[in-house]
Tab-separated table of C-alpha atoms in Angstrom:
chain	number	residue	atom	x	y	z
A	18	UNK	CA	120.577	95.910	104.466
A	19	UNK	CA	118.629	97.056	101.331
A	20	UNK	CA	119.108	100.607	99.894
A	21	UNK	CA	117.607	102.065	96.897
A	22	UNK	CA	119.422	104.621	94.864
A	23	UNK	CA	117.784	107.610	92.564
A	24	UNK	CA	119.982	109.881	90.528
A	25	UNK	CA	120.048	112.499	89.846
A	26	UNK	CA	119.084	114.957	92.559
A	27	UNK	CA	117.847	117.878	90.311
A	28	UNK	CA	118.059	117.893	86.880
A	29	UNK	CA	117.244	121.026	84.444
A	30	UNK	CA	115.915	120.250	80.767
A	31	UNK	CA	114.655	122.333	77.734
A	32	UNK	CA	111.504	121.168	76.286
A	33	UNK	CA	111.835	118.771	73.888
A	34	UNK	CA	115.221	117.218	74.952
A	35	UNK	CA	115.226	113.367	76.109
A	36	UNK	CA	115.140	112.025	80.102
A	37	UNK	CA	116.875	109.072	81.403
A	38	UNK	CA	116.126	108.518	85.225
A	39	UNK	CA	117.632	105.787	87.145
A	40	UNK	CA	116.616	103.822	90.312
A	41	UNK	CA	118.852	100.478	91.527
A	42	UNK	CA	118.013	98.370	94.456
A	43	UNK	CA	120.546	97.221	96.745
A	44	UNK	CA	120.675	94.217	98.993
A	45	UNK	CA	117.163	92.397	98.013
A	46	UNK	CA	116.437	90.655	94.651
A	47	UNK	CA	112.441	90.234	92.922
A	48	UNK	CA	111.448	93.775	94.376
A	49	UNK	CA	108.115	95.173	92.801
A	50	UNK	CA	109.610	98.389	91.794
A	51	UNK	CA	107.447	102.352	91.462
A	52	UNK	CA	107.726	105.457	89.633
A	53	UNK	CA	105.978	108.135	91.416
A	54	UNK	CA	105.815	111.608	90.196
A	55	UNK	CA	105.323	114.846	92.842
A	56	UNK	CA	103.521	118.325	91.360
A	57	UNK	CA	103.196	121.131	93.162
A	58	UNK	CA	100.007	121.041	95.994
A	59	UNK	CA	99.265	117.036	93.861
A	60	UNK	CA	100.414	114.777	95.977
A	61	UNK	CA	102.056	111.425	94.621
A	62	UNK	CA	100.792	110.261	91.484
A	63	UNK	CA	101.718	106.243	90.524
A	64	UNK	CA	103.139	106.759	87.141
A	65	UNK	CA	104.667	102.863	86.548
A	66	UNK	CA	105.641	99.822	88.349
A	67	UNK	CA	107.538	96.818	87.694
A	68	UNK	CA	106.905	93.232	89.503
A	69	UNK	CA	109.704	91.782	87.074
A	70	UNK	CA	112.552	92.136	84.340
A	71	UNK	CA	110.607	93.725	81.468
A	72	UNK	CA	107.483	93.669	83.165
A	73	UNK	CA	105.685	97.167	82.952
A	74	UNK	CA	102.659	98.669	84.281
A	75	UNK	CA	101.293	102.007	83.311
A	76	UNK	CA	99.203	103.791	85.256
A	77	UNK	CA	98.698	106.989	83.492
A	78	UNK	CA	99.091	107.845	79.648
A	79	UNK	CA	101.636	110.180	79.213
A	80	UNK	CA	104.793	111.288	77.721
A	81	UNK	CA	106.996	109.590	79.783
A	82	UNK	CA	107.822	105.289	79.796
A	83	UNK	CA	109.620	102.859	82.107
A	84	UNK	CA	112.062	99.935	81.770
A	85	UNK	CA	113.401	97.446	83.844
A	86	UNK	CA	116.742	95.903	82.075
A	87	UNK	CA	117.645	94.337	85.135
A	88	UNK	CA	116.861	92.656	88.465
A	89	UNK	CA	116.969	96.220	90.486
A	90	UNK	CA	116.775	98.623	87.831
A	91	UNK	CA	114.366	100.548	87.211
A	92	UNK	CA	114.472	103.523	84.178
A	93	UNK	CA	112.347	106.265	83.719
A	94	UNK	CA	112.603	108.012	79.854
A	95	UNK	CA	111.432	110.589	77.626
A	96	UNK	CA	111.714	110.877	74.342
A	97	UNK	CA	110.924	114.650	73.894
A	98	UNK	CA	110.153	116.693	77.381
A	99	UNK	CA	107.239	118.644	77.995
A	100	UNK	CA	106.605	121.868	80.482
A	101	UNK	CA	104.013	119.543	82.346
A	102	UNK	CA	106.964	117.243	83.017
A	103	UNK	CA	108.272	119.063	85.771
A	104	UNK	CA	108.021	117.877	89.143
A	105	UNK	CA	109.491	115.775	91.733
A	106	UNK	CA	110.115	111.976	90.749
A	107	UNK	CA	110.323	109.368	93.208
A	108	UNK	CA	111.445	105.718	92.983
A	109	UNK	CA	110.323	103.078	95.312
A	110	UNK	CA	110.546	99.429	96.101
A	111	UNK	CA	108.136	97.318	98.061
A	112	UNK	CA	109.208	95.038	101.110
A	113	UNK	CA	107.584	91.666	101.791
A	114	UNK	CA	105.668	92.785	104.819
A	115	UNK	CA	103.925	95.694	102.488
A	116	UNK	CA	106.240	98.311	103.879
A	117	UNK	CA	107.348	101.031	100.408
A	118	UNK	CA	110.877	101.991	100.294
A	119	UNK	CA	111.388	105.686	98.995
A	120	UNK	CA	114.579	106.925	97.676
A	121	UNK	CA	115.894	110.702	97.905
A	122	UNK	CA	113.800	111.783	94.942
A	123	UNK	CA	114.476	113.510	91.455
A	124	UNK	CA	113.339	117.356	90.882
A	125	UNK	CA	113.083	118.219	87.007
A	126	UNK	CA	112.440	121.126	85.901
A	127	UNK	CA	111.585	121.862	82.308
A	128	UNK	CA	112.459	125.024	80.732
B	3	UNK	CA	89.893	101.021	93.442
B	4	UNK	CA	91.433	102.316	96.186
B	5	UNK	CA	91.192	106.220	97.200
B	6	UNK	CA	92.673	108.291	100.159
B	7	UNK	CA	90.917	112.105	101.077
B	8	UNK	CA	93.382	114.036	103.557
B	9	UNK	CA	91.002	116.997	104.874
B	10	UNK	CA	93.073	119.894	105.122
B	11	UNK	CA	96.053	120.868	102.642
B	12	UNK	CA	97.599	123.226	105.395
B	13	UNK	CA	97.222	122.739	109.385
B	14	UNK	CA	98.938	125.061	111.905
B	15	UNK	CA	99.783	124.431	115.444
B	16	UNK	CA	101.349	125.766	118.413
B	17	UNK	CA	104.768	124.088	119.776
B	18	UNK	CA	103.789	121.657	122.515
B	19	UNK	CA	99.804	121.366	120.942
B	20	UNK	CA	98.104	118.572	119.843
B	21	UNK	CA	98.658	117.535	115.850
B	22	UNK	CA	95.600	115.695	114.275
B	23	UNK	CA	95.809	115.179	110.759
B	24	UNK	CA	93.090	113.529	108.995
B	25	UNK	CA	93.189	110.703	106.310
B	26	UNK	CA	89.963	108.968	104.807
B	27	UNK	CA	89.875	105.765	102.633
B	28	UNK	CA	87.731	103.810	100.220
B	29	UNK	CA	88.691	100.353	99.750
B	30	UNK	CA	86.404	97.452	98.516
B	31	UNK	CA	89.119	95.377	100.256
B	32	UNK	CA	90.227	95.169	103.516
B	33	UNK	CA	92.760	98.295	103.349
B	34	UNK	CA	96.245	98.309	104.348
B	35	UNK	CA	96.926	102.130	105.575
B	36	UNK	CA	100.156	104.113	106.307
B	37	UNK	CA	101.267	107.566	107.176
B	38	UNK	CA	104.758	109.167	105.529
B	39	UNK	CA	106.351	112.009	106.109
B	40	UNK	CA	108.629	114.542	103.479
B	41	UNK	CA	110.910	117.043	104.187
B	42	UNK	CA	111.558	119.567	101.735
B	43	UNK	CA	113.297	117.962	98.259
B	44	UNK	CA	113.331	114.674	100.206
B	45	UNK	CA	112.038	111.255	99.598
B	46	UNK	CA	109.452	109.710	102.074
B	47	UNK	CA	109.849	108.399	105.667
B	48	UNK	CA	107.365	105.566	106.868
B	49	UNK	CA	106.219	106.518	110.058
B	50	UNK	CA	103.698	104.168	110.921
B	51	UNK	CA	101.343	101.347	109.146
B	52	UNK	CA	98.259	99.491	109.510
B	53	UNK	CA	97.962	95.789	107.756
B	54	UNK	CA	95.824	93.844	110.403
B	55	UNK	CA	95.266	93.154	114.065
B	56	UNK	CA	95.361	96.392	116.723
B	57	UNK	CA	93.935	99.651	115.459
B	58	UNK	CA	95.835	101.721	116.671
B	59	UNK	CA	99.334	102.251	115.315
B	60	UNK	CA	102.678	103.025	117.210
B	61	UNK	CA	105.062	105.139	114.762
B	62	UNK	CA	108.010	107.450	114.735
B	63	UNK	CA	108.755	110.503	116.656
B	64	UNK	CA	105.850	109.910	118.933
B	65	UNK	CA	103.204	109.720	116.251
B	66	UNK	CA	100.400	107.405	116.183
B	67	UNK	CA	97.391	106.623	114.306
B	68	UNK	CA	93.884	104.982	114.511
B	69	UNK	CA	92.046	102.569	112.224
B	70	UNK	CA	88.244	103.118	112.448
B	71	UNK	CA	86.508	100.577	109.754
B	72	UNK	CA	83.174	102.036	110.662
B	73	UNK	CA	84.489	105.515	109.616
B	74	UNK	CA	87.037	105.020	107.197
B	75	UNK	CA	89.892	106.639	108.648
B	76	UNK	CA	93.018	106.767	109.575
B	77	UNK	CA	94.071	110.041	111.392
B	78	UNK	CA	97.180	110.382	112.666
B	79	UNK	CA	98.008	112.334	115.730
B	80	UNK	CA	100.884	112.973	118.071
B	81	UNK	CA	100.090	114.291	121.635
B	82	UNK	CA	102.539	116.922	121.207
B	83	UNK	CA	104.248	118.887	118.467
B	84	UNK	CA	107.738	119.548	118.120
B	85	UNK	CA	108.908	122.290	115.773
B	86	UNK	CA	110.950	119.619	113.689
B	87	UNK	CA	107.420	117.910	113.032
B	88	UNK	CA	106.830	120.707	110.361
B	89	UNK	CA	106.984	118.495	106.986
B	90	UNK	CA	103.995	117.609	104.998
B	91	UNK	CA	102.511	114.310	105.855
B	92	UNK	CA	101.111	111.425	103.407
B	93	UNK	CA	98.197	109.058	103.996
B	94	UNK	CA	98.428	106.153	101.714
B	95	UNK	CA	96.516	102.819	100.960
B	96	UNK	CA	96.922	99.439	99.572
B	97	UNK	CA	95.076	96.385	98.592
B	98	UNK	CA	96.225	93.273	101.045
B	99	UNK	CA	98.458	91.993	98.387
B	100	UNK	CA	100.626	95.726	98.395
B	101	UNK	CA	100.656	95.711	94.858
B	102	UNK	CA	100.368	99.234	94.193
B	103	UNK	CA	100.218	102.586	97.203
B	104	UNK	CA	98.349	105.336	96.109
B	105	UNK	CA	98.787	108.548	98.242
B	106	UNK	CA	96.113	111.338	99.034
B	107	UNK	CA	97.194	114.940	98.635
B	108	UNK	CA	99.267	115.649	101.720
B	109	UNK	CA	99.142	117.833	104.340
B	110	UNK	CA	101.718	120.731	105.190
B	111	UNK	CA	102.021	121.183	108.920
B	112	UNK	CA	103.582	124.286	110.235
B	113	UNK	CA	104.012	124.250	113.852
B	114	UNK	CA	104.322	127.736	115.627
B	115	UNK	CA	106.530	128.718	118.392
C-alpha cells in the first residue's frame, strides 16, 4: 500500500536560519507531489507541486522553494526564515482516481 | 480558476443534532469536490468526494454530501453528531484532470454535550 512520510513533526527556528523539509512516497512511483502551508484561521494555501523529477510549480512568491531530487521526494527549503514562515506544512500526493494523500504535517514556528 | 467559500468559520451543535456545513464553488470546469477532515496538529482525512455520476456522496463516519450544479455547492451533513466529530472540516476543488486542490477556509465544529 502507498504511504507518504513528512518529517519533522514540529520544528522551532530563529529568523534567518535555513529550512529543509522532507516528504517521500512509498509504494507508488510518477506521483504529482504538493506543498501546502496551514496559518492560523487561513486554511490550506498550495505553495508548490511537482508532476516530475525536477519539475516545479510555484504557486505563490515567497521565501520559501521546492525540489524534487527523486522519484518520491519532495523538499521544501529556505534559505533565511522569516516570522511569516510559521505555520503548519503539509505534504501530499495525488492518486490516479483524483483522491489527495495527506501526510501527518510539519508545525514551524519561527522565533 | 477554481475557488471554494465555506460559510461559517465556527459552527456549534448539540450531541445527537444535525451537522450542516456549507461549501460553495466556482469552477469554469466541471468541478471535482471533496470534504476533509483535521484533527488538531494532524494531516487531512478524505471523507468523501465528488468526480461524476450520483450527487450525493457516501463518506466516513456517517457523513455525506450533496452536489447541486444549479447552486454551486457542496454541503456536507451528517444526520447526527458525535462528540468525536469536533475537528475542523475542509471543502476542496479540482479541475477534472486533479492537477492541483485548492481548499476554502475550514470550518471548526464544536459539538456540545
Amino acid at each position: 500500500s502507498q504511504t507518504i512520510h513528512q518529517w519533522p513533526a514540529t520544528l522551532v527556528q530563529p529568523v534567518g536560519s535555513p529550512l529543509s523539509l522532507e516528504c517521500t512516497v512509498e509504494g507508488t512511483s510518477n506521483p504529482n507531489l504538493y506543498w501546502y502551508r496551514q496559518a492560523a484561521g487561513r486554511g490550506l494555501q498550495l505553495l508548490f507541486y511537482s508532476v516530475g523529477i525536477g519539475q516545479i510549480s510555484s504557486e505563490v512568491p515567497q521565501n520559501l522553494s521546492a525540489s524534487r531530487p527523486q522519484d518520491r521526494q519532495f523538499i521544501l527549503s529556505s534559505k533565511k526564515l522569516l516570522l511569516s514562515d510559521s505555520g503548519f506544512y503539509l505534504c501530499a500526493w495525488r492518486k490516479a482516481d483524483y483522491g489527495y494523500t495527506f501526510g501527518s504535517g510539519t508545525r514551524l514556528t519561527v522565533v | 480558476a477554481q475557488s471554494v467559500t465555506q460559510l461559517g468559520s465556527h459552527v456549534s451543535v448539540s450531541e445527537g443534532a444535525l451537522v450542516l456545513l456549507r461549501c460553495n464553488y466556482s469552477s469554469s470546469v466541471p468541478p471535482y469536490l471533496f470534504w476533509y477532515v483535521q484533527y488538531p496538529n494532524q494531516g487531512l482525512q478524505l471523507l468523501l468526494k465528488y468526480t461524476t455520476g450520483a450527487t450525493l456522496v457516501k463518506g466516513i463516519n456517517g457523513f455525506e454530501a450533496e452536489f447541486k450544479k444549479s447552486e454551486t455547492s457542496f454541503h456536507l451533513t451528517k444526520p447526527s453528531a458525535h462528540m468525536s466529530d469536533a475537528a475542523e472540516y475542509f471543502c476542496a476543488v479540482s479541475d477534472p484532470w486533479g492537477n492541483k486542490l485548492v481548499f476554502g477556509a475550514g470550518t471548526i465544529l464544536r459539538v456540545k454535550s
